[in-house]
Amino acid sequence: MSAPILQVRGLTKRYGARIGCAEVGFDLWPGEVMGVVGESGSGKSTLLACLSGHLAPDAGSVVWRRRDGAPVETLALPERDRRALMRSDWAFVHQNPRDGLRMGVTAGGNIGERLMARGARHYGAIRAAAADWLARVEIDPGRIDEAPRAFSGGMQQRLQIARALVTAPRLVFMDEPTGGLDVSVQARLLDLLRGLVRDLGLSAIVVTHDLAVVRLLAQRLMVMKDGRVVEAGLTDQVLDDPRHAYTQLLVSSVLQV
Amino acid sequence: MAVSVRGEPVIRVAGVGKAFTLHTQGGATIEVLRDAALEVRAGECVALTGVSGAGKSTLMRMIWGNYRAETGSIRVGGVELAGAEPRAVLAVRARTLGYVSQFLRVIPRVPALEVVAEPLRALGTDPEAARARAAALLARLNIPRPLWALSPTTFSGGEQQRVNIARGFVHPFPALLLDEPTASLDGANRDTVLALIEEARDRGAAILGIFHDAAARDRVCTRAVDVGAFAPARGVPA
């Protein structure tokens, strides 16, 4: 617990003359969940893509702390090592389950595949792990041989989370994990994610435009506008006592129910 | 459990000021508090008093940390919170500082029992032990057992308030902030909550509270601090 799990400095990505994200820096500590909010085009998805290695930034540094405590500059990793990281210690949860699942493969296969990519070979153990994870994300393990296209949107999202977490990653990137789901399904997913984060000691970076989601899921918050971080701090501090004009606008624009 | 740092009060506020700049309303700046100072020692229950709008809740929120202190120092259990990193504030909230706010904010489908047990679970307490402690508090606060498995979002105002109180008292925090803990409670429940406060005080908790209920305040508080003393000078129109 004595060192950040991720140290980001000066992360910058340009699309020609346009700024994707600029000069983003933060430390993420073990067990922390950080939310990133901002409107469409604020750069939050670009930031997530640069952090997770899906997009090559133009400048900056993303230092990952390995299990043995050694720091690794992920932006300088050979492609093979970066892929290995994404298969084991890192995981990505996409907004659309179709981007994170293989729709033609069974639910059990979707989970087992990630274990096999990491070297698991024992069929019985893989299937048992898949069944265990289906139960943990509240999917009836009896449906292990069904393809995800037979599942509802909320179930597909939970299956994607099971697939992501089965390798016991230490850092999870989430892009609008509750986007596109019914409100009641969202609540269930939030509760599930919160329990998993607490019980597994996960660190996570969650990009969303939903302030209610970050309030319940993230302890820390970064607010982005035009590619830059305009405000950052404790989630309840940023939402209850916003300082930047844009954050104040964002918070005051939420419809009350 | 006590975290009294040799001679230092558990809660210590010094030279704290607060102003809000409202960018969405023409950039108007409203100064609420200036040079606020108070101390709460172990075993004390201090009432924050003052007229409505004097800044009682603002001061309490600055100690909790969801409002930022512009100037000054706020120390809880020997840890400086003004300007602290999020993880430092979170660590103090997990172990040292409890807060019973006026509103219960929870994920809709989580059962009341889990909501109350959560502060203990976050500290790594065994789930069964945490639930047992939560159940004992819910029973004492007169929440009917059939409701424990339900989300408190469906509860009445008084029931929600009691769930909030149970959550605040489930871990023996060395410091407690109470914002109108008896506001929407009837006789017997009000009495139970006041007894909980007295027990926490007598075990050595440092408690800071806002009580509009004067009889409740007189019963549990050992002294009062008038927030009006921290009002900015109003000589010049803002």
JSON list of C-alpha atoms in Angstrom, two decimals, chain A residues 8-216:
[
{"chain": "A", "resi": 8, "resn": "VAL", "atom": "CA", "xyz": [0.38, 9.13, -14.96]},
{"chain": "A", "resi": 9, "resn": "ARG", "atom": "CA", "xyz": [2.22, 12.27, -16.02]},
{"chain": "A", "resi": 10, "resn": "GLY", "atom": "CA", "xyz": [1.69, 14.74, -18.87]},
{"chain": "A", "resi": 11, "resn": "LEU", "atom": "CA", "xyz": [-0.44, 12.39, -20.94]},
{"chain": "A", "resi": 12, "resn": "THR", "atom": "CA", "xyz": [-1.28, 14.11, -24.21]},
{"chain": "A", "resi": 13, "resn": "LYS", "atom": "CA", "xyz": [-3.00, 12.97, -27.40]},
{"chain": "A", "resi": 14, "resn": "ARG", "atom": "CA", "xyz": [-3.70, 15.18, -30.41]},
{"chain": "A", "resi": 15, "resn": "TYR", "atom": "CA", "xyz": [-5.83, 14.45, -33.42]},
{"chain": "A", "resi": 16, "resn": "GLY", "atom": "CA", "xyz": [-4.11, 16.74, -35.91]},
{"chain": "A", "resi": 17, "resn": "ALA", "atom": "CA", "xyz": [-4.64, 20.23, -34.57]},
{"chain": "A", "resi": 18, "resn": "ARG", "atom": "CA", "xyz": [-7.39, 19.11, -32.22]},
{"chain": "A", "resi": 19, "resn": "ILE", "atom": "CA", "xyz": [-6.60, 18.13, -28.63]},
{"chain": "A", "resi": 20, "resn": "GLY", "atom": "CA", "xyz": [-7.81, 14.71, -27.50]},
{"chain": "A", "resi": 21, "resn": "CYS", "atom": "CA", "xyz": [-6.43, 15.03, -24.00]},
{"chain": "A", "resi": 22, "resn": "ALA", "atom": "CA", "xyz": [-3.68, 17.27, -22.71]},
{"chain": "A", "resi": 23, "resn": "GLU", "atom": "CA", "xyz": [-1.27, 17.20, -19.80]},
{"chain": "A", "resi": 24, "resn": "VAL", "atom": "CA", "xyz": [-3.26, 14.71, -17.72]},
{"chain": "A", "resi": 25, "resn": "GLY", "atom": "CA", "xyz": [-1.54, 13.51, -14.59]},
{"chain": "A", "resi": 26, "resn": "PHE", "atom": "CA", "xyz": [-2.57, 11.62, -11.44]},
{"chain": "A", "resi": 27, "resn": "ASP", "atom": "CA", "xyz": [-1.55, 8.84, -9.05]},
{"chain": "A", "resi": 28, "resn": "LEU", "atom": "CA", "xyz": [-3.92, 5.92, -8.50]},
{"chain": "A", "resi": 29, "resn": "TRP", "atom": "CA", "xyz": [-3.46, 3.94, -5.28]},
{"chain": "A", "resi": 30, "resn": "PRO", "atom": "CA", "xyz": [-4.33, 0.29, -4.62]},
{"chain": "A", "resi": 31, "resn": "GLY", "atom": "CA", "xyz": [-8.04, -0.13, -3.91]},
{"chain": "A", "resi": 32, "resn": "GLU", "atom": "CA", "xyz": [-8.98, 3.29, -5.27]},
{"chain": "A", "resi": 33, "resn": "VAL", "atom": "CA", "xyz": [-11.79, 3.85, -7.74]},
{"chain": "A", "resi": 34, "resn": "MET", "atom": "CA", "xyz": [-11.44, 7.05, -9.71]},
{"chain": "A", "resi": 35, "resn": "GLY", "atom": "CA", "xyz": [-14.24, 8.47, -11.82]},
{"chain": "A", "resi": 36, "resn": "VAL", "atom": "CA", "xyz": [-13.64, 10.60, -14.91]},
{"chain": "A", "resi": 37, "resn": "VAL", "atom": "CA", "xyz": [-16.56, 12.78, -15.95]},
{"chain": "A", "resi": 38, "resn": "GLY", "atom": "CA", "xyz": [-17.14, 15.32, -18.68]},
{"chain": "A", "resi": 39, "resn": "GLU", "atom": "CA", "xyz": [-19.45, 15.86, -21.62]},
{"chain": "A", "resi": 40, "resn": "SER", "atom": "CA", "xyz": [-19.07, 14.15, -24.99]},
{"chain": "A", "resi": 41, "resn": "GLY", "atom": "CA", "xyz": [-15.84, 15.27, -26.59]},
{"chain": "A", "resi": 42, "resn": "SER", "atom": "CA", "xyz": [-14.23, 16.26, -23.28]},
{"chain": "A", "resi": 43, "resn": "GLY", "atom": "CA", "xyz": [-11.47, 13.74, -23.85]},
{"chain": "A", "resi": 44, "resn": "LYS", "atom": "CA", "xyz": [-12.43, 11.21, -21.20]},
{"chain": "A", "resi": 45, "resn": "SER", "atom": "CA", "xyz": [-12.67, 8.27, -23.60]},
{"chain": "A", "resi": 46, "resn": "THR", "atom": "CA", "xyz": [-9.44, 9.31, -25.32]},
{"chain": "A", "resi": 47, "resn": "LEU", "atom": "CA", "xyz": [-7.77, 9.38, -21.90]},
{"chain": "A", "resi": 48, "resn": "LEU", "atom": "CA", "xyz": [-9.06, 5.91, -21.06]},
{"chain": "A", "resi": 49, "resn": "ALA", "atom": "CA", "xyz": [-7.88, 4.56, -24.42]},
{"chain": "A", "resi": 50, "resn": "CYS", "atom": "CA", "xyz": [-4.41, 6.07, -23.91]},
{"chain": "A", "resi": 51, "resn": "LEU", "atom": "CA", "xyz": [-4.15, 4.74, -20.35]},
{"chain": "A", "resi": 52, "resn": "SER", "atom": "CA", "xyz": [-5.23, 1.25, -21.29]},
{"chain": "A", "resi": 53, "resn": "GLY", "atom": "CA", "xyz": [-2.97, 1.00, -24.30]},
{"chain": "A", "resi": 54, "resn": "HIS", "atom": "CA", "xyz": [-5.67, 1.06, -26.96]},
{"chain": "A", "resi": 55, "resn": "LEU", "atom": "CA", "xyz": [-4.37, 4.35, -28.31]},
{"chain": "A", "resi": 56, "resn": "ALA", "atom": "CA", "xyz": [-0.79, 5.64, -28.47]},
{"chain": "A", "resi": 57, "resn": "PRO", "atom": "CA", "xyz": [-0.45, 9.06, -26.83]},
{"chain": "A", "resi": 58, "resn": "ASP", "atom": "CA", "xyz": [1.83, 11.74, -28.31]},
{"chain": "A", "resi": 59, "resn": "ALA", "atom": "CA", "xyz": [3.50, 12.52, -25.00]},
{"chain": "A", "resi": 60, "resn": "GLY", "atom": "CA", "xyz": [3.48, 11.52, -21.38]},
{"chain": "A", "resi": 61, "resn": "SER", "atom": "CA", "xyz": [4.17, 8.63, -19.12]},
{"chain": "A", "resi": 62, "resn": "VAL", "atom": "CA", "xyz": [2.05, 5.81, -17.65]},
{"chain": "A", "resi": 63, "resn": "VAL", "atom": "CA", "xyz": [3.98, 3.90, -15.01]},
{"chain": "A", "resi": 64, "resn": "TRP", "atom": "CA", "xyz": [2.49, 0.64, -13.75]},
{"chain": "A", "resi": 65, "resn": "ARG", "atom": "CA", "xyz": [3.60, -0.99, -10.50]},
{"chain": "A", "resi": 66, "resn": "ARG", "atom": "CA", "xyz": [4.00, -4.73, -10.97]},
{"chain": "A", "resi": 67, "resn": "ARG", "atom": "CA", "xyz": [3.12, -7.30, -8.31]},
{"chain": "A", "resi": 68, "resn": "ASP", "atom": "CA", "xyz": [6.78, -7.52, -7.36]},
{"chain": "A", "resi": 69, "resn": "GLY", "atom": "CA", "xyz": [6.82, -3.74, -6.83]},
{"chain": "A", "resi": 70, "resn": "ALA", "atom": "CA", "xyz": [8.88, -2.93, -9.91]},
{"chain": "A", "resi": 71, "resn": "PRO", "atom": "CA", "xyz": [7.70, 0.11, -11.92]},
{"chain": "A", "resi": 72, "resn": "VAL", "atom": "CA", "xyz": [7.07, -0.42, -15.64]},
{"chain": "A", "resi": 73, "resn": "GLU", "atom": "CA", "xyz": [6.63, 2.32, -18.25]},
{"chain": "A", "resi": 74, "resn": "THR", "atom": "CA", "xyz": [3.69, 0.79, -20.10]},
{"chain": "A", "resi": 75, "resn": "LEU", "atom": "CA", "xyz": [3.98, 3.13, -23.09]},
{"chain": "A", "resi": 76, "resn": "ALA", "atom": "CA", "xyz": [7.42, 1.70, -23.82]},
{"chain": "A", "resi": 77, "resn": "LEU", "atom": "CA", "xyz": [6.40, -1.96, -23.44]},
{"chain": "A", "resi": 78, "resn": "PRO", "atom": "CA", "xyz": [6.79, -4.23, -26.45]},
{"chain": "A", "resi": 79, "resn": "GLU", "atom": "CA", "xyz": [3.39, -5.11, -27.94]},
{"chain": "A", "resi": 80, "resn": "ARG", "atom": "CA", "xyz": [3.67, -8.70, -26.72]},
{"chain": "A", "resi": 81, "resn": "ASP", "atom": "CA", "xyz": [4.21, -7.64, -23.08]},
{"chain": "A", "resi": 82, "resn": "ARG", "atom": "CA", "xyz": [1.44, -5.07, -23.28]},
{"chain": "A", "resi": 83, "resn": "ARG", "atom": "CA", "xyz": [-0.99, -7.71, -24.50]},
{"chain": "A", "resi": 84, "resn": "ALA", "atom": "CA", "xyz": [0.12, -10.01, -21.69]},
{"chain": "A", "resi": 85, "resn": "LEU", "atom": "CA", "xyz": [-0.66, -7.22, -19.21]},
{"chain": "A", "resi": 86, "resn": "MET", "atom": "CA", "xyz": [-4.13, -6.75, -20.69]},
{"chain": "A", "resi": 87, "resn": "ARG", "atom": "CA", "xyz": [-4.74, -10.50, -20.35]},
{"chain": "A", "resi": 88, "resn": "SER", "atom": "CA", "xyz": [-3.78, -10.69, -16.71]},
{"chain": "A", "resi": 89, "resn": "ASP", "atom": "CA", "xyz": [-3.35, -7.71, -14.37]},
{"chain": "A", "resi": 90, "resn": "TRP", "atom": "CA", "xyz": [-5.45, -5.27, -16.38]},
{"chain": "A", "resi": 91, "resn": "ALA", "atom": "CA", "xyz": [-9.02, -5.58, -17.57]},
{"chain": "A", "resi": 92, "resn": "PHE", "atom": "CA", "xyz": [-11.31, -3.43, -19.67]},
{"chain": "A", "resi": 93, "resn": "VAL", "atom": "CA", "xyz": [-15.10, -3.23, -19.37]},
{"chain": "A", "resi": 94, "resn": "HIS", "atom": "CA", "xyz": [-16.68, -1.69, -22.46]},
{"chain": "A", "resi": 95, "resn": "GLN", "atom": "CA", "xyz": [-19.91, 0.27, -22.54]},
{"chain": "A", "resi": 96, "resn": "ASN", "atom": "CA", "xyz": [-21.32, -2.13, -25.09]},
{"chain": "A", "resi": 97, "resn": "PRO", "atom": "CA", "xyz": [-21.03, -5.77, -23.97]},
{"chain": "A", "resi": 98, "resn": "ARG", "atom": "CA", "xyz": [-20.64, -6.75, -27.64]},
{"chain": "A", "resi": 99, "resn": "ASP", "atom": "CA", "xyz": [-17.22, -5.04, -27.63]},
{"chain": "A", "resi": 100, "resn": "GLY", "atom": "CA", "xyz": [-16.03, -7.08, -24.67]},
{"chain": "A", "resi": 101, "resn": "LEU", "atom": "CA", "xyz": [-17.69, -10.43, -25.34]},
{"chain": "A", "resi": 102, "resn": "ARG", "atom": "CA", "xyz": [-17.64, -12.94, -28.14]},
{"chain": "A", "resi": 103, "resn": "MET", "atom": "CA", "xyz": [-21.31, -13.23, -28.91]},
{"chain": "A", "resi": 104, "resn": "GLY", "atom": "CA", "xyz": [-21.10, -16.60, -30.65]},
{"chain": "A", "resi": 105, "resn": "VAL", "atom": "CA", "xyz": [-19.23, -18.29, -27.79]},
{"chain": "A", "resi": 106, "resn": "THR", "atom": "CA", "xyz": [-21.05, -19.67, -24.73]},
{"chain": "A", "resi": 107, "resn": "ALA", "atom": "CA", "xyz": [-21.12, -17.74, -21.46]},
{"chain": "A", "resi": 108, "resn": "GLY", "atom": "CA", "xyz": [-18.76, -20.27, -19.91]},
{"chain": "A", "resi": 109, "resn": "GLY", "atom": "CA", "xyz": [-16.52, -20.06, -22.95]},
{"chain": "A", "resi": 110, "resn": "ASN", "atom": "CA", "xyz": [-16.35, -16.27, -22.71]},
{"chain": "A", "resi": 111, "resn": "ILE", "atom": "CA", "xyz": [-15.08, -16.51, -19.16]},
{"chain": "A", "resi": 112, "resn": "GLY", "atom": "CA", "xyz": [-12.88, -19.55, -19.73]},
{"chain": "A", "resi": 113, "resn": "GLU", "atom": "CA", "xyz": [-11.26, -18.03, -22.79]},
{"chain": "A", "resi": 114, "resn": "ARG", "atom": "CA", "xyz": [-9.59, -15.32, -20.74]},
{"chain": "A", "resi": 115, "resn": "LEU", "atom": "CA", "xyz": [-8.25, -17.91, -18.31]},
{"chain": "A", "resi": 116, "resn": "MET", "atom": "CA", "xyz": [-6.94, -20.00, -21.20]},
{"chain": "A", "resi": 117, "resn": "ALA", "atom": "CA", "xyz": [-5.27, -16.94, -22.73]},
{"chain": "A", "resi": 118, "resn": "ARG", "atom": "CA", "xyz": [-3.35, -16.74, -19.50]},
{"chain": "A", "resi": 119, "resn": "GLY", "atom": "CA", "xyz": [-2.27, -20.36, -19.72]},
{"chain": "A", "resi": 120, "resn": "ALA", "atom": "CA", "xyz": [-4.98, -22.34, -17.90]},
{"chain": "A", "resi": 121, "resn": "ARG", "atom": "CA", "xyz": [-5.42, -25.76, -19.54]},
{"chain": "A", "resi": 122, "resn": "HIS", "atom": "CA", "xyz": [-7.38, -27.96, -17.14]},
{"chain": "A", "resi": 123, "resn": "TYR", "atom": "CA", "xyz": [-10.91, -28.10, -18.58]},
{"chain": "A", "resi": 124, "resn": "GLY", "atom": "CA", "xyz": [-12.62, -29.02, -15.31]},
{"chain": "A", "resi": 125, "resn": "ALA", "atom": "CA", "xyz": [-10.93, -26.21, -13.40]},
{"chain": "A", "resi": 126, "resn": "ILE", "atom": "CA", "xyz": [-11.74, -23.66, -16.12]},
{"chain": "A", "resi": 127, "resn": "ARG", "atom": "CA", "xyz": [-15.39, -24.69, -16.21]},
{"chain": "A", "resi": 128, "resn": "ALA", "atom": "CA", "xyz": [-15.61, -24.59, -12.42]},
{"chain": "A", "resi": 129, "resn": "ALA", "atom": "CA", "xyz": [-14.10, -21.10, -12.37]},
{"chain": "A", "resi": 130, "resn": "ALA", "atom": "CA", "xyz": [-16.56, -19.97, -15.05]},
{"chain": "A", "resi": 131, "resn": "ALA", "atom": "CA", "xyz": [-19.52, -21.34, -13.09]},
{"chain": "A", "resi": 132, "resn": "ASP", "atom": "CA", "xyz": [-18.24, -19.67, -9.93]},
{"chain": "A", "resi": 133, "resn": "TRP", "atom": "CA", "xyz": [-17.96, -16.31, -11.71]},
{"chain": "A", "resi": 134, "resn": "LEU", "atom": "CA", "xyz": [-21.41, -16.60, -13.27]},
{"chain": "A", "resi": 135, "resn": "ALA", "atom": "CA", "xyz": [-22.80, -16.99, -9.75]},
{"chain": "A", "resi": 136, "resn": "ARG", "atom": "CA", "xyz": [-20.75, -14.06, -8.48]},
{"chain": "A", "resi": 137, "resn": "VAL", "atom": "CA", "xyz": [-22.24, -11.77, -11.12]},
{"chain": "A", "resi": 138, "resn": "GLU", "atom": "CA", "xyz": [-25.68, -13.21, -10.36]},
{"chain": "A", "resi": 139, "resn": "ILE", "atom": "CA", "xyz": [-26.19, -15.24, -13.52]},
{"chain": "A", "resi": 140, "resn": "ASP", "atom": "CA", "xyz": [-27.64, -18.72, -13.05]},
{"chain": "A", "resi": 141, "resn": "PRO", "atom": "CA", "xyz": [-24.67, -21.10, -13.59]},
{"chain": "A", "resi": 142, "resn": "GLY", "atom": "CA", "xyz": [-27.20, -23.40, -15.27]},
{"chain": "A", "resi": 143, "resn": "ARG", "atom": "CA", "xyz": [-26.96, -21.06, -18.27]},
{"chain": "A", "resi": 144, "resn": "ILE", "atom": "CA", "xyz": [-23.21, -21.63, -18.69]},
{"chain": "A", "resi": 145, "resn": "ASP", "atom": "CA", "xyz": [-23.67, -23.23, -22.13]},
{"chain": "A", "resi": 146, "resn": "GLU", "atom": "CA", "xyz": [-25.91, -20.51, -23.55]},
{"chain": "A", "resi": 147, "resn": "ALA", "atom": "CA", "xyz": [-24.55, -17.87, -25.89]},
{"chain": "A", "resi": 148, "resn": "PRO", "atom": "CA", "xyz": [-24.66, -14.28, -24.56]},
{"chain": "A", "resi": 149, "resn": "ARG", "atom": "CA", "xyz": [-26.98, -13.21, -27.37]},
{"chain": "A", "resi": 150, "resn": "ALA", "atom": "CA", "xyz": [-29.69, -15.07, -25.46]},
{"chain": "A", "resi": 151, "resn": "PHE", "atom": "CA", "xyz": [-29.08, -12.79, -22.45]},
{"chain": "A", "resi": 152, "resn": "SER", "atom": "CA", "xyz": [-30.63, -9.42, -21.59]},
{"chain": "A", "resi": 153, "resn": "GLY", "atom": "CA", "xyz": [-28.46, -6.30, -21.80]},
{"chain": "A", "resi": 154, "resn": "GLY", "atom": "CA", "xyz": [-27.90, -6.25, -18.05]},
{"chain": "A", "resi": 155, "resn": "MET", "atom": "CA", "xyz": [-26.89, -9.93, -18.02]},
{"chain": "A", "resi": 156, "resn": "GLN", "atom": "CA", "xyz": [-24.52, -9.38, -20.93]},
{"chain": "A", "resi": 157, "resn": "GLN", "atom": "CA", "xyz": [-22.88, -6.55, -19.03]},
{"chain": "A", "resi": 158, "resn": "ARG", "atom": "CA", "xyz": [-22.51, -8.74, -15.95]},
{"chain": "A", "resi": 159, "resn": "LEU", "atom": "CA", "xyz": [-21.04, -11.50, -18.10]},
{"chain": "A", "resi": 160, "resn": "GLN", "atom": "CA", "xyz": [-18.52, -9.03, -19.50]},
{"chain": "A", "resi": 161, "resn": "ILE", "atom": "CA", "xyz": [-17.55, -8.10, -15.94]},
{"chain": "A", "resi": 162, "resn": "ALA", "atom": "CA", "xyz": [-17.12, -11.78, -15.03]},
{"chain": "A", "resi": 163, "resn": "ARG", "atom": "CA", "xyz": [-14.91, -12.28, -18.09]},
{"chain": "A", "resi": 164, "resn": "ALA", "atom": "CA", "xyz": [-12.84, -9.24, -17.13]},
{"chain": "A", "resi": 165, "resn": "LEU", "atom": "CA", "xyz": [-12.41, -10.16, -13.48]},
{"chain": "A", "resi": 166, "resn": "VAL", "atom": "CA", "xyz": [-11.84, -13.92, -13.70]},
{"chain": "A", "resi": 167, "resn": "THR", "atom": "CA", "xyz": [-8.06, -13.43, -14.00]},
{"chain": "A", "resi": 168, "resn": "ALA", "atom": "CA", "xyz": [-8.07, -11.40, -10.75]},
{"chain": "A", "resi": 169, "resn": "PRO", "atom": "CA", "xyz": [-6.80, -8.20, -12.39]},
{"chain": "A", "resi": 170, "resn": "ARG", "atom": "CA", "xyz": [-5.47, -5.43, -10.19]},
{"chain": "A", "resi": 171, "resn": "LEU", "atom": "CA", "xyz": [-6.67, -2.57, -12.37]},
{"chain": "A", "resi": 172, "resn": "VAL", "atom": "CA", "xyz": [-9.93, -2.35, -14.28]},
{"chain": "A", "resi": 173, "resn": "PHE", "atom": "CA", "xyz": [-10.74, 0.29, -16.88]},
{"chain": "A", "resi": 174, "resn": "MET", "atom": "CA", "xyz": [-14.45, 0.88, -17.33]},
{"chain": "A", "resi": 175, "resn": "ASP", "atom": "CA", "xyz": [-16.04, 2.92, -20.10]},
{"chain": "A", "resi": 176, "resn": "GLU", "atom": "CA", "xyz": [-19.62, 3.86, -19.17]},
{"chain": "A", "resi": 177, "resn": "PRO", "atom": "CA", "xyz": [-20.19, 0.46, -17.52]},
{"chain": "A", "resi": 178, "resn": "THR", "atom": "CA", "xyz": [-23.82, 1.22, -16.69]},
{"chain": "A", "resi": 179, "resn": "GLY", "atom": "CA", "xyz": [-24.58, 3.21, -19.85]},
{"chain": "A", "resi": 180, "resn": "GLY", "atom": "CA", "xyz": [-27.49, 1.97, -21.90]},
{"chain": "A", "resi": 181, "resn": "LEU", "atom": "CA", "xyz": [-29.00, -0.06, -19.04]},
{"chain": "A", "resi": 182, "resn": "ASP", "atom": "CA", "xyz": [-32.33, 0.44, -17.32]},
{"chain": "A", "resi": 183, "resn": "VAL", "atom": "CA", "xyz": [-32.10, 2.32, -14.05]},
{"chain": "A", "resi": 184, "resn": "SER", "atom": "CA", "xyz": [-33.06, -0.73, -11.97]},
{"chain": "A", "resi": 185, "resn": "VAL", "atom": "CA", "xyz": [-30.43, -2.83, -13.75]},
{"chain": "A", "resi": 186, "resn": "GLN", "atom": "CA", "xyz": [-27.89, -0.05, -13.21]},
{"chain": "A", "resi": 187, "resn": "ALA", "atom": "CA", "xyz": [-28.43, -0.14, -9.46]},
{"chain": "A", "resi": 188, "resn": "ARG", "atom": "CA", "xyz": [-27.87, -3.88, -9.36]},
{"chain": "A", "resi": 189, "resn": "LEU", "atom": "CA", "xyz": [-24.69, -3.57, -11.40]},
{"chain": "A", "resi": 190, "resn": "LEU", "atom": "CA", "xyz": [-23.40, -0.72, -9.23]},
{"chain": "A", "resi": 191, "resn": "ASP", "atom": "CA", "xyz": [-23.96, -2.76, -6.09]},
{"chain": "A", "resi": 192, "resn": "LEU", "atom": "CA", "xyz": [-22.19, -5.72, -7.67]},
{"chain": "A", "resi": 193, "resn": "LEU", "atom": "CA", "xyz": [-19.23, -3.61, -8.81]},
{"chain": "A", "resi": 194, "resn": "ARG", "atom": "CA", "xyz": [-18.92, -1.97, -5.41]},
{"chain": "A", "resi": 195, "resn": "GLY", "atom": "CA", "xyz": [-18.88, -5.31, -3.62]},
{"chain": "A", "resi": 196, "resn": "LEU", "atom": "CA", "xyz": [-16.30, -6.76, -6.03]},
{"chain": "A", "resi": 197, "resn": "VAL", "atom": "CA", "xyz": [-14.07, -3.71, -5.74]},
{"chain": "A", "resi": 198, "resn": "ARG", "atom": "CA", "xyz": [-14.21, -3.90, -1.95]},
{"chain": "A", "resi": 199, "resn": "ASP", "atom": "CA", "xyz": [-13.78, -7.67, -1.62]},
{"chain": "A", "resi": 200, "resn": "LEU", "atom": "CA", "xyz": [-11.05, -8.04, -4.28]},
{"chain": "A", "resi": 201, "resn": "GLY", "atom": "CA", "xyz": [-9.24, -4.78, -3.44]},
{"chain": "A", "resi": 202, "resn": "LEU", "atom": "CA", "xyz": [-9.43, -3.70, -7.10]},
{"chain": "A", "resi": 203, "resn": "SER", "atom": "CA", "xyz": [-8.32, -0.36, -8.41]},
{"chain": "A", "resi": 204, "resn": "ALA", "atom": "CA", "xyz": [-10.48, 1.06, -11.16]},
{"chain": "A", "resi": 205, "resn": "ILE", "atom": "CA", "xyz": [-10.80, 4.01, -13.50]},
{"chain": "A", "resi": 206, "resn": "VAL", "atom": "CA", "xyz": [-14.41, 4.59, -14.51]},
{"chain": "A", "resi": 207, "resn": "VAL", "atom": "CA", "xyz": [-15.34, 6.93, -17.34]},
{"chain": "A", "resi": 208, "resn": "THR", "atom": "CA", "xyz": [-18.94, 8.05, -17.29]},
{"chain": "A", "resi": 209, "resn": "HIS", "atom": "CA", "xyz": [-21.15, 11.06, -17.86]},
{"chain": "A", "resi": 210, "resn": "ASP", "atom": "CA", "xyz": [-23.44, 9.99, -15.01]},
{"chain": "A", "resi": 211, "resn": "LEU", "atom": "CA", "xyz": [-22.71, 11.92, -11.80]},
{"chain": "A", "resi": 212, "resn": "ALA", "atom": "CA", "xyz": [-24.97, 9.62, -9.74]},
{"chain": "A", "resi": 213, "resn": "VAL", "atom": "CA", "xyz": [-22.88, 6.63, -10.84]},
{"chain": "A", "resi": 214, "resn": "VAL", "atom": "CA", "xyz": [-19.59, 8.22, -9.83]},
{"chain": "A", "resi": 215, "resn": "ARG", "atom": "CA", "xyz": [-20.98, 9.35, -6.50]},
{"chain": "A", "resi": 216, "resn": "LEU", "atom": "CA", "xyz": [-21.86, 5.79, -5.59]}
]
